[in-house]
Amino acid sequence: MTRPRTMRFDGLASTGSANQGLRRAQLTRRFGALLAAAALAATLAGCAAGGGTASPSGSPPASSGASVLPPVIVDLGAVDGTEVEVPVGGTVDLVGDDEHFLAWTAELSDPEVAEFVPGKDDGSAQFNPGLTALAEGDTEVTLTNDESGDKLEFTLVVVPAS
């Protein structure tokens, strides 16, 4: 009776010369590196594209080739009586009221210059209220919160986008 031959698998070539096994290992490493580079490129391209959805502030998605402007962050506790500058197409994110953020309303002296975007809670995320800059100019903004009783006034100045 003959004993069955034990075969060992080393991840390289199970048959053939040592050179074939070495070549297969080199090809496997190159393929792995190429696959990792492709995954990184796809991830970075997805981040740069922005997903094509509207931002939480309600501004429209960027068109292809356009750069997205970062929001101007404004603290509700410090904005009263000030002047806020934002470029055309930009947004103002009104922060600092985690408790009554849904109750803010706004009155703008010139609705052609900017529009108010109310805060919202979609069940999975909460979004601050804000403003979207529509055209160059300035507008007086009066923010009112009926729940907290707060009333704030400031000037929004919309400048050309650079």
mmCIF file of C-alpha atoms in Angstrom, residues 48-64 66-71 86-92 113-117 120 130-135:
data_model
loop_
_atom_site.group_PDB
_atom_site.id
_atom_site.type_symbol
_atom_site.label_atom_id
_atom_site.label_comp_id
_atom_site.label_asym_id
_atom_site.label_seq_id
_atom_site.Cartn_x
_atom_site.Cartn_y
_atom_site.Cartn_z
ATOM 1 C CA ALA A 48 -14.493 66.162 -4.562
ATOM 2 C CA ALA A 49 -17.795 65.683 -6.371
ATOM 3 C CA GLY A 50 -19.777 66.392 -3.200
ATOM 4 C CA GLY A 51 -22.390 63.780 -4.010
ATOM 5 C CA GLY A 52 -24.552 66.171 -6.065
ATOM 6 C CA THR A 53 -27.020 66.917 -3.291
ATOM 7 C CA ALA A 54 -28.043 70.188 -1.768
ATOM 8 C CA SER A 55 -26.053 71.291 1.246
ATOM 9 C CA PRO A 56 -27.704 71.481 4.685
ATOM 10 C CA SER A 57 -28.024 75.238 4.317
ATOM 11 C CA GLY A 58 -30.251 74.762 1.266
ATOM 12 C CA SER A 59 -27.818 76.161 -1.273
ATOM 13 C CA PRO A 60 -27.950 74.575 -4.720
ATOM 14 C CA PRO A 61 -25.418 71.898 -5.656
ATOM 15 C CA ALA A 62 -22.288 73.080 -7.409
ATOM 16 C CA SER A 63 -22.280 72.741 -11.185
ATOM 17 C CA SER A 64 -19.473 70.750 -12.740
ATOM 18 C CA ALA A 66 -17.489 75.262 -10.159
ATOM 19 C CA SER A 67 -15.911 75.517 -6.765
ATOM 20 C CA VAL A 68 -18.134 75.272 -3.721
ATOM 21 C CA LEU A 69 -17.929 78.211 -1.338
ATOM 22 C CA PRO A 70 -17.603 77.399 2.350
ATOM 23 C CA PRO A 71 -20.387 78.768 4.554
ATOM 24 C CA VAL A 86 -20.796 86.846 2.199
ATOM 25 C CA PRO A 87 -20.040 86.349 -1.534
ATOM 26 C CA VAL A 88 -22.796 85.883 -4.117
ATOM 27 C CA GLY A 89 -23.781 82.211 -4.134
ATOM 28 C CA GLY A 90 -22.460 81.734 -0.605
ATOM 29 C CA THR A 91 -24.361 80.810 2.495
ATOM 30 C CA VAL A 92 -24.529 81.952 6.104
ATOM 31 C CA VAL A 113 -30.253 90.069 -2.171
ATOM 32 C CA ALA A 114 -30.701 86.995 0.047
ATOM 33 C CA GLU A 115 -33.195 84.417 1.206
ATOM 34 C CA PHE A 116 -33.740 82.827 4.601
ATOM 35 C CA VAL A 117 -33.451 79.046 4.962
ATOM 36 C CA LYS A 120 -34.903 71.627 10.026
ATOM 37 C CA GLY A 130 -29.226 80.189 7.473
ATOM 38 C CA LEU A 131 -29.188 82.629 4.599
ATOM 39 C CA THR A 132 -28.342 82.181 0.931
ATOM 40 C CA ALA A 133 -26.742 85.119 -0.914
ATOM 41 C CA LEU A 134 -28.583 85.683 -4.219
ATOM 42 C CA ALA A 135 -27.240 88.990 -5.615
#
